[in-house]
Structure formats: structure tokens, C-alpha cells
Amino acid sequence: MVEAPSAPHSDAGEEKRILSGMQPTGALHLGNLEVLRAWAKLQHEYRMFCCIVDWHALTTMFDRTQEIGPAAQAVAADYIAAGLDPDRCSIFIQSHVKEHAELHLLLSMVTPLGWLERVPTFKEKRDNLQLNEESVSYGLLGYPVLQAADILVYRAHAVPVGKDQLPHLELTREIARRFNNLYGPVFPEPASIVNEATAVIPGLDGRKMSKSYNNAIYLSDDADTVARKVNEAFTCPTKIRKTDPGIPENCVVCQLRRVYDPDGYQTSWEEDRQGLRGCVQNKRELTEILNATLEPIRKRRKELLADPESLARYLREGEDRARALASDTMRDVRAAMHL
Ligand code: TRP
């Protein structure tokens, strides 16, 4: 689903740019892989920036910053292993392009507090952190302003995101509009490109796949780990015996099969409905399918992590391209603001 981008300044015929980002808060899993596969398709249609947002990770990891650097390297390897081509899109670490910070500061001056306090992700995080007042930082409240800066510093026309990020995108547009009204038309209002596929990756327990639910299959899991996790996955609760009819819609194994065996899953679903196949067979086949998908990715990420110089070179090239564009934008921003 792509909304029509609305650009207050006319740039018809210009290249179309998109930016997206992920936090380096830990290993990436199958849910993230679907996001990356969607990005990999977009890299052929747009000039694409793929950011690893380590400053955003500070909002929750400020007390264990030593984990962020290695996680950022691993995310970079995952990006490339999952199909992002570093020659085609610019892969870089947010904190290496300081323009994000400058724009974040300037945007923070035109962002009303009320807009930020209403953001649903802020309310959720605040309630989850509720330990004490002091765990809710100024930076956490400003998280979406930093995200707006990530997007607007490239004057991106669109942003591929999951549904949960739509309020951040809406806020980005509001901030862009406010800035343009105050200082002149500098920023296009970015559209969102919502990836529907990512909503359908269930975790092993049937909830959304997430690191925090401990229900994820990671890109770094080896073949045996994948087999063990699939064996432990929830299946249809009303199917006790092999010959009981199953309800594939209620079975994590069937759901994952649909995603990773898009051309062949119907037969297995039909057999499941008719009580012609058991969970053991289903799990064995899913394990094989998943491992076939993951093996080339595992191999590539391992190679990249074993060769930090190549990885550093990819990131440096991405960062240089990103900085060139970001510093152009900042020149216009300062001029518009008379700074
Ligand atoms: N908030 C996003 C998430 O948690 C990460 C993010 C930061 C991002 N900056 C961005 C996503 C810019 C898209 C564009 O998934």
C-alpha cells in the first residue's frame, strides 16, 4: 500500500528517495527478514537509504551501550545477507552521519510537546518502563523527532514501515508541514509504504514474532536450532491425533509454511484439513524449507562478520553517499532558518 506522496515543493522528474531503519537492539529474526526482503525489492525502484539507528537504541539501552556497536555490525551483515545490495542502496550507521543530530535539534524546537505525548509508542514504552519516573528520558519522548530527522534529512519521498510505525510517519509529516510553513518549503511530506507481509510472521507461540517474547527464529540460528524451535512450535490446539482434521489458520507451523513455501503450501494445508498429515511431518517439512531459505543467508552473514574490513568498507561507502545528501539538506535548512 503506497499513499500518494505530497510534496509542497515541486520536484517532478527528480529521483525518488526512500529511507528506512532498524534499531541494533539484538539479533534479527524471521519477522525482520520479511521486512528486509521487502526493502530488497524497493532498492530497484528507488534511491534507497538503509539506516542502522544506533542513537534510537540508546533510548532503551543507555545503560549497556557496549552492546550497541557489535549489534550494529551484525545488523549490517544481516541487511546485506538478506539481499540489500550495498552498491545499490546506501547502508550506514546513523551516528556516523552527524547531520541527523543537528536536524533533530532544530526540529525539536518546532515540535509541540503535546504531539509527542500523544504518540502511542511513547505511551506504551512509558507504561512498560513504569519502574520509576527517572527511566523515562527526554530522549525517549523525542524518539519520533529523531526518526523524523532520519527521514527528512534525506528529503525522502516515502518510508517503508510496519503498521506500528504509522503514527511516527504521521508525526514526521506534521513536523515537515510545520517547518515548511514557518521557514519555507524545504521538505517533501513523506508517504508510507506499508508492508502487509510482515504482519503475518507468527512467533513460535502464535504471538507476533519478537525478541522480547522469546518466540523467534533468528537469522543466526544454525540448522539444528531451527529444527528444535520448529519442534517446539505451537500447532493447532484442537488436533490431538494425526488423523484429526487441523485448522491451518490456527497453526504456527502452517502459517510459516505459507510464507516460506508460497507456491506449494496449499497441498499441505488441504491434507492438514482432511486429517491426512500429522504435525511431525509438517514440522519436519517446515524445518527443511526454513533451513533451505536460511542457509545462504547464514553463510553470507558469517562471511561478512568474518571479514570486518569489507563490512566497514560497505558501511563507509553508504555513509559517504548519505552524508553528501544530508549535508546538502542541512545547508538549505540553515538558510531557511537564517542560521
Ligand atoms: N522506529 C523504527 C522502528 O522501531 C526505527 C526507525 C528509526 C526508523 N528511524 C527510522 C524507521 C526512520 C523508518 C525510518 O522500527
CSV table of C-alpha atoms and ligand atoms in Angstrom, one decimal:
chain,number,residue,atom,x,y,z
A,1,MET,CA,0.0,0.0,0.0
A,2,VAL,CA,1.5,3.3,-1.1
A,3,GLU,CA,-0.1,6.6,-0.3
A,4,ALA,CA,0.4,9.3,-2.8
A,5,PRO,CA,3.3,11.4,-1.6
A,6,SER,CA,2.5,15.1,-1.3
A,7,ALA,CA,5.4,17.4,-2.0
A,8,PRO,CA,4.9,21.1,-1.2
A,9,HIS,CA,7.9,21.9,-3.4
A,10,SER,CA,7.7,20.6,-6.9
A,11,ASP,CA,10.4,18.1,-7.8
A,12,ALA,CA,8.7,16.3,-10.6
A,13,GLY,CA,11.1,14.2,-12.6
A,14,GLU,CA,13.6,14.1,-9.8
A,15,GLU,CA,14.8,10.8,-8.3
A,16,LYS,CA,12.5,9.2,-5.7
A,17,ARG,CA,14.2,8.6,-2.4
A,18,ILE,CA,13.2,6.3,0.4
A,19,LEU,CA,14.7,5.7,3.8
A,20,SER,CA,14.1,3.1,6.4
A,21,GLY,CA,15.9,2.0,9.5
A,22,MET,CA,16.1,-0.7,12.2
A,23,GLN,CA,17.5,-0.5,15.7
A,24,PRO,CA,20.5,-2.5,16.6
A,25,THR,CA,19.0,-3.9,19.7
A,26,GLY,CA,19.9,-7.5,19.0
A,27,ALA,CA,19.9,-10.3,16.5
A,28,LEU,CA,17.4,-10.1,13.7
A,29,HIS,CA,14.7,-12.8,13.2
A,30,LEU,CA,12.3,-14.1,10.6
A,31,GLY,CA,9.9,-11.2,11.1
A,32,ASN,CA,12.8,-8.8,10.4
A,33,LEU,CA,13.8,-10.9,7.4
A,34,GLU,CA,10.4,-10.3,5.8
A,35,VAL,CA,10.9,-6.6,6.2
A,36,LEU,CA,14.4,-6.8,4.7
A,37,ARG,CA,13.1,-8.8,1.7
A,38,ALA,CA,10.5,-6.1,1.1
A,39,TRP,CA,13.3,-3.5,1.2
A,40,ALA,CA,15.4,-5.5,-1.2
A,41,LYS,CA,12.6,-5.2,-3.8
A,42,LEU,CA,12.3,-1.5,-3.3
A,43,GLN,CA,16.0,-0.9,-3.8
A,44,HIS,CA,15.4,-1.5,-7.5
A,45,GLU,CA,12.7,1.2,-7.7
A,46,TYR,CA,14.0,3.9,-5.6
A,47,ARG,CA,17.2,5.5,-4.4
A,48,MET,CA,17.3,3.8,-1.0
A,49,PHE,CA,18.9,4.6,2.3
A,50,CYS,CA,19.0,1.8,4.9
A,51,CYS,CA,20.0,3.2,8.3
A,52,ILE,CA,21.0,1.3,11.4
A,53,VAL,CA,19.6,3.6,14.0
A,54,ASP,CA,22.0,3.2,16.9
A,55,TRP,CA,21.0,6.5,18.5
A,56,HIS,CA,17.5,5.3,18.8
A,57,ALA,CA,18.7,2.1,20.5
A,58,LEU,CA,20.1,4.4,23.3
A,59,THR,CA,16.5,5.2,24.3
A,60,THR,CA,16.3,1.8,25.9
A,61,MET,CA,20.0,0.6,26.0
A,62,PHE,CA,21.6,3.7,27.5
A,63,ASP,CA,22.9,1.6,30.4
A,64,ARG,CA,24.5,-1.1,28.2
A,65,THR,CA,26.0,0.9,25.3
A,66,GLN,CA,28.8,-1.6,24.8
A,67,GLU,CA,26.3,-4.0,23.2
A,68,ILE,CA,25.2,-1.5,20.5
A,69,GLY,CA,28.3,-1.4,18.4
A,70,PRO,CA,28.6,-5.2,17.8
A,71,ALA,CA,24.8,-5.4,17.3
A,72,ALA,CA,25.1,-2.6,14.6
A,73,GLN,CA,27.8,-4.6,12.8
A,74,ALA,CA,25.6,-7.7,12.9
A,75,VAL,CA,22.6,-5.8,11.6
A,76,ALA,CA,24.7,-4.5,8.7
A,77,ALA,CA,25.7,-8.1,7.9
A,78,ASP,CA,22.1,-9.2,8.2
A,79,TYR,CA,21.0,-6.4,5.8
A,80,ILE,CA,23.4,-7.5,3.2
A,81,ALA,CA,22.9,-11.2,3.7
A,82,ALA,CA,19.1,-10.7,3.3
A,83,GLY,CA,19.6,-9.2,-0.1
A,84,LEU,CA,20.3,-5.5,0.3
A,85,ASP,CA,23.0,-4.7,-2.2
A,86,PRO,CA,25.5,-2.2,-0.8
A,87,ASP,CA,26.2,-0.9,-4.3
A,88,ARG,CA,22.6,-0.2,-5.0
A,89,CYS,CA,21.4,1.2,-1.6
A,90,SER,CA,23.2,3.1,1.0
A,91,ILE,CA,23.7,1.1,4.2
A,92,PHE,CA,25.1,3.1,7.1
A,93,ILE,CA,25.1,3.7,10.8
A,94,GLN,CA,23.0,6.7,12.0
A,95,SER,CA,25.6,8.0,14.5
A,96,HIS,CA,28.2,8.3,11.7
A,97,VAL,CA,26.2,10.9,9.9
A,98,LYS,CA,26.0,13.8,12.4
A,99,GLU,CA,23.5,15.7,10.3
A,100,HIS,CA,20.8,13.6,11.8
A,101,ALA,CA,21.6,15.1,15.2
A,102,GLU,CA,21.6,18.7,14.0
A,103,LEU,CA,18.3,18.3,12.3
A,104,HIS,CA,16.9,16.5,15.3
A,105,LEU,CA,17.8,19.5,17.5
A,106,LEU,CA,16.3,22.0,15.1
A,107,LEU,CA,13.1,20.0,14.6
A,108,SER,CA,12.7,19.7,18.3
A,109,MET,CA,12.2,23.4,18.5
A,110,VAL,CA,9.1,23.3,16.3
A,111,THR,CA,7.6,20.1,17.7
A,112,PRO,CA,4.9,20.7,20.4
A,113,LEU,CA,5.2,18.6,23.5
A,114,GLY,CA,1.6,17.6,23.1
A,115,TRP,CA,2.2,15.9,19.8
A,116,LEU,CA,4.9,13.7,21.4
A,117,GLU,CA,3.0,12.8,24.5
A,118,ARG,CA,0.1,11.5,22.3
A,119,VAL,CA,2.3,9.1,20.3
A,120,PRO,CA,1.0,5.6,21.1
A,121,THR,CA,4.5,4.0,21.1
A,122,PHE,CA,5.6,6.5,23.7
A,123,LYS,CA,2.7,5.8,25.9
A,124,GLU,CA,3.3,2.0,25.6
A,125,LYS,CA,7.0,2.4,26.4
A,126,ARG,CA,6.3,4.7,29.3
A,127,ASP,CA,3.8,2.3,30.8
A,128,ASN,CA,6.2,-0.7,30.3
A,129,LEU,CA,9.0,1.2,31.9
A,130,GLN,CA,6.8,2.5,34.7
A,131,LEU,CA,9.5,1.4,37.2
A,132,ASN,CA,10.2,5.0,38.1
A,133,GLU,CA,9.9,8.5,36.7
A,134,GLU,CA,13.6,8.6,36.0
A,135,SER,CA,13.6,5.8,33.4
A,136,VAL,CA,11.5,7.9,31.0
A,137,SER,CA,14.1,10.2,29.4
A,138,TYR,CA,13.8,13.3,27.4
A,139,GLY,CA,15.4,11.2,24.6
A,140,LEU,CA,12.6,8.6,24.8
A,141,LEU,CA,10.0,11.3,24.4
A,142,GLY,CA,11.9,12.7,21.5
A,143,TYR,CA,12.3,9.3,19.7
A,144,PRO,CA,9.9,10.2,16.9
A,145,VAL,CA,11.6,13.6,16.4
A,146,LEU,CA,14.9,11.8,15.8
A,147,GLN,CA,13.1,9.5,13.4
A,148,ALA,CA,11.6,12.5,11.6
A,149,ALA,CA,15.2,13.8,11.3
A,150,ASP,CA,16.4,10.5,9.9
A,151,ILE,CA,13.7,10.7,7.2
A,152,LEU,CA,13.7,14.4,6.4
A,153,VAL,CA,17.5,14.8,6.3
A,154,TYR,CA,17.3,12.9,3.0
A,155,ARG,CA,14.1,14.6,1.9
A,156,ALA,CA,12.8,11.1,1.5
A,157,HIS,CA,9.6,10.8,-0.5
A,158,ALA,CA,8.5,7.6,1.1
A,159,VAL,CA,9.3,5.3,4.0
A,160,PRO,CA,8.8,1.6,4.1
A,161,VAL,CA,7.4,0.7,7.5
A,162,GLY,CA,5.4,-1.7,9.5
A,163,LYS,CA,1.9,-0.7,10.6
A,164,ASP,CA,3.1,0.0,14.2
A,165,GLN,CA,5.2,2.9,12.8
A,166,LEU,CA,2.4,4.8,11.1
A,167,PRO,CA,1.9,7.2,14.0
A,168,HIS,CA,5.6,8.1,13.7
A,169,LEU,CA,5.2,8.7,10.0
A,170,GLU,CA,2.2,10.9,10.6
A,171,LEU,CA,4.2,12.9,13.1
A,172,THR,CA,7.0,13.2,10.6
A,173,ARG,CA,4.6,14.7,8.1
A,174,GLU,CA,3.2,17.1,10.7
A,175,ILE,CA,6.7,18.3,11.7
A,176,ALA,CA,7.7,18.7,8.0
A,177,ARG,CA,4.5,20.7,7.4
A,178,ARG,CA,5.1,22.9,10.4
A,179,PHE,CA,8.7,23.5,9.3
A,180,ASN,CA,7.7,24.3,5.7
A,181,ASN,CA,5.0,26.8,7.0
A,182,LEU,CA,7.4,28.5,9.3
A,183,TYR,CA,10.5,28.7,7.1
A,184,GLY,CA,9.6,27.8,3.5
A,185,PRO,CA,9.3,24.6,1.5
A,186,VAL,CA,12.3,22.5,2.3
A,187,PHE,CA,10.9,19.1,3.0
A,188,PRO,CA,8.5,16.8,1.0
A,189,GLU,CA,5.9,15.2,3.2
A,190,PRO,CA,6.9,11.5,3.1
A,191,ALA,CA,4.4,8.8,2.2
A,192,SER,CA,4.4,5.4,3.9
A,193,ILE,CA,4.9,2.2,2.1
A,194,VAL,CA,3.3,-0.4,4.4
A,195,ASN,CA,4.4,-3.9,4.0
A,196,GLU,CA,1.5,-6.2,4.7
A,197,ALA,CA,3.5,-9.4,4.6
A,198,THR,CA,5.4,-8.6,7.8
A,199,ALA,CA,2.2,-8.7,9.8
A,200,VAL,CA,1.8,-12.4,9.1
A,201,ILE,CA,5.0,-13.8,10.7
A,202,PRO,CA,3.9,-15.5,13.9
A,203,GLY,CA,6.3,-16.4,16.6
A,204,LEU,CA,6.7,-20.0,17.8
A,205,ASP,CA,3.9,-19.4,20.4
A,206,GLY,CA,1.5,-17.8,18.0
A,207,ARG,CA,2.0,-14.2,19.1
A,208,LYS,CA,3.8,-11.8,16.9
A,209,MET,CA,7.5,-12.8,16.4
A,210,SER,CA,9.5,-10.7,18.8
A,211,LYS,CA,12.8,-10.9,20.6
A,212,SER,CA,11.1,-9.8,23.8
A,213,TYR,CA,8.6,-12.7,23.7
A,214,ASN,CA,11.4,-15.3,23.3
A,215,ASN,CA,9.5,-16.9,20.4
A,216,ALA,CA,11.8,-16.0,17.5
A,217,ILE,CA,13.8,-17.9,14.9
A,218,TYR,CA,17.0,-15.8,14.3
A,219,LEU,CA,18.9,-15.4,11.1
A,220,SER,CA,21.9,-16.6,13.1
A,221,ASP,CA,20.3,-19.8,14.3
A,222,ASP,CA,22.0,-22.9,13.0
A,223,ALA,CA,20.1,-25.7,11.3
A,224,ASP,CA,19.7,-27.8,14.5
A,225,THR,CA,18.5,-24.8,16.4
A,226,VAL,CA,15.8,-24.2,13.8
A,227,ALA,CA,14.8,-27.8,13.9
A,228,ARG,CA,14.5,-27.7,17.7
A,229,LYS,CA,12.5,-24.5,17.7
A,230,VAL,CA,10.1,-25.7,15.0
A,231,ASN,CA,9.6,-28.9,17.0
A,232,GLU,CA,8.6,-26.8,20.0
A,233,ALA,CA,6.3,-24.5,18.0
A,234,PHE,CA,2.5,-24.3,18.8
A,235,THR,CA,0.3,-26.2,16.4
A,236,CYS,CA,-3.5,-26.4,16.1
A,237,PRO,CA,-4.7,-26.9,19.6
A,238,THR,CA,-7.7,-29.0,18.6
A,239,LYS,CA,-5.7,-31.5,16.6
A,240,ILE,CA,-4.6,-34.2,19.0
A,241,ARG,CA,-4.1,-37.3,16.8
A,242,LYS,CA,-2.5,-37.3,13.3
A,243,THR,CA,-5.9,-38.2,11.8
A,244,ASP,CA,-7.8,-35.3,13.4
A,245,PRO,CA,-8.6,-32.5,10.9
A,246,GLY,CA,-6.4,-29.5,11.5
A,247,ILE,CA,-7.1,-25.8,11.1
A,248,PRO,CA,-4.1,-24.4,9.3
A,249,GLU,CA,-5.1,-20.8,10.2
A,250,ASN,CA,-4.6,-21.7,13.8
A,251,CYS,CA,-1.3,-23.5,13.4
A,252,VAL,CA,2.0,-21.6,13.6
A,253,VAL,CA,3.8,-24.3,11.5
A,254,CYS,CA,1.2,-24.0,8.7
A,255,GLN,CA,1.3,-20.2,8.8
A,256,LEU,CA,5.1,-20.1,8.5
A,257,ARG,CA,4.9,-22.7,5.7
A,258,ARG,CA,2.6,-20.4,3.8
A,259,VAL,CA,5.2,-17.6,3.9
A,260,TYR,CA,8.2,-19.7,3.1
A,261,ASP,CA,6.6,-22.1,0.6
A,262,PRO,CA,4.2,-19.7,-1.2
A,263,ASP,CA,3.8,-21.9,-4.3
A,264,GLY,CA,3.4,-25.3,-2.6
A,265,TYR,CA,1.8,-24.8,0.7
A,266,GLN,CA,-1.8,-25.4,-0.4
A,267,THR,CA,-1.4,-29.1,-0.8
A,268,SER,CA,-0.1,-29.5,2.8
A,269,TRP,CA,-2.9,-27.2,4.1
A,270,GLU,CA,-5.5,-29.3,2.3
A,271,GLU,CA,-4.0,-32.6,3.7
A,272,ASP,CA,-4.0,-31.0,7.1
A,273,ARG,CA,-7.7,-30.0,6.9
A,274,GLN,CA,-8.6,-33.6,5.9
A,275,GLY,CA,-6.6,-35.2,8.7
A,276,LEU,CA,-4.2,-36.7,6.2
A,277,ARG,CA,-1.0,-35.4,7.7
A,278,GLY,CA,0.4,-35.1,11.2
A,279,CYS,CA,2.3,-32.4,13.0
A,280,VAL,CA,5.5,-34.4,12.9
A,281,GLN,CA,5.6,-34.5,9.1
A,282,ASN,CA,4.5,-30.8,9.0
A,283,LYS,CA,7.3,-29.8,11.3
A,284,ARG,CA,9.9,-31.8,9.5
A,285,GLU,CA,9.0,-30.3,6.2
A,286,LEU,CA,8.9,-26.7,7.6
A,287,THR,CA,12.3,-27.2,9.1
A,288,GLU,CA,13.7,-28.3,5.7
A,289,ILE,CA,12.0,-25.3,4.0
A,290,LEU,CA,13.2,-22.8,6.6
A,291,ASN,CA,16.8,-24.2,6.5
A,292,ALA,CA,16.9,-24.0,2.7
A,293,THR,CA,15.8,-20.3,3.0
A,294,LEU,CA,18.2,-19.5,5.8
A,295,GLU,CA,21.3,-21.4,4.7
A,296,PRO,CA,22.5,-18.9,2.1
A,297,ILE,CA,21.7,-16.0,4.4
A,298,ARG,CA,23.6,-17.7,7.3
A,299,LYS,CA,26.6,-18.4,5.0
A,300,ARG,CA,26.7,-14.8,3.8
A,301,ARG,CA,26.4,-13.2,7.2
A,302,LYS,CA,29.1,-15.4,8.6
A,303,GLU,CA,31.4,-14.4,5.7
A,304,LEU,CA,30.7,-10.8,6.3
A,305,LEU,CA,31.2,-10.9,10.0
A,306,ALA,CA,34.5,-12.8,9.5
A,307,ASP,CA,35.7,-10.0,7.2
A,308,PRO,CA,35.2,-6.8,9.2
A,309,GLU,CA,37.2,-4.8,6.6
A,310,SER,CA,34.8,-5.5,3.8
A,311,LEU,CA,31.9,-4.7,6.0
A,312,ALA,CA,33.5,-1.5,7.2
A,313,ARG,CA,34.1,-0.5,3.6
A,314,TYR,CA,30.4,-1.1,2.6
A,315,LEU,CA,29.3,1.0,5.6
A,316,ARG,CA,31.8,3.8,4.8
A,317,GLU,CA,30.6,4.0,1.2
A,318,GLY,CA,27.0,4.0,2.3
A,319,GLU,CA,27.7,6.7,4.9
A,320,ASP,CA,29.6,8.9,2.4
A,321,ARG,CA,26.7,8.9,0.0
A,322,ALA,CA,24.3,9.5,2.9
A,323,ARG,CA,26.3,12.4,4.3
A,324,ALA,CA,26.6,14.1,0.9
A,325,LEU,CA,22.9,14.3,0.6
A,326,ALA,CA,22.3,15.1,4.3
A,327,SER,CA,24.8,18.0,4.3
A,328,ASP,CA,23.1,19.5,1.2
A,329,THR,CA,19.7,19.4,3.1
A,330,MET,CA,21.3,20.9,6.1
A,331,ARG,CA,22.6,23.8,4.1
A,332,ASP,CA,19.1,24.5,2.9
A,333,VAL,CA,17.7,24.1,6.4
A,334,ARG,CA,20.1,26.6,7.9
A,335,ALA,CA,19.5,29.0,5.1
A,336,ALA,CA,15.7,28.7,5.5
A,337,MET,CA,16.1,29.3,9.3
A,338,HIS,CA,18.6,32.2,8.8
A,339,LEU,CA,21.2,30.3,10.9
B,1,TRP,N1,11.3,3.4,14.9
B,1,TRP,C1,11.7,2.5,13.9
B,1,TRP,C2,11.4,1.1,14.4
B,1,TRP,O1,11.4,0.9,15.6
B,1,TRP,C3,13.1,2.6,13.6
B,1,TRP,C4,13.4,3.8,12.8
B,1,TRP,C5,14.2,4.9,13.2
B,1,TRP,C6,13.0,4.2,11.5
B,1,TRP,N2,14.3,5.8,12.3
B,1,TRP,C7,13.6,5.4,11.2
B,1,TRP,C8,12.2,3.5,10.6
B,1,TRP,C9,13.3,6.1,10.0
B,1,TRP,C10,11.9,4.2,9.4
B,1,TRP,C11,12.5,5.4,9.1
B,1,TRP,O2,11.1,0.2,13.7
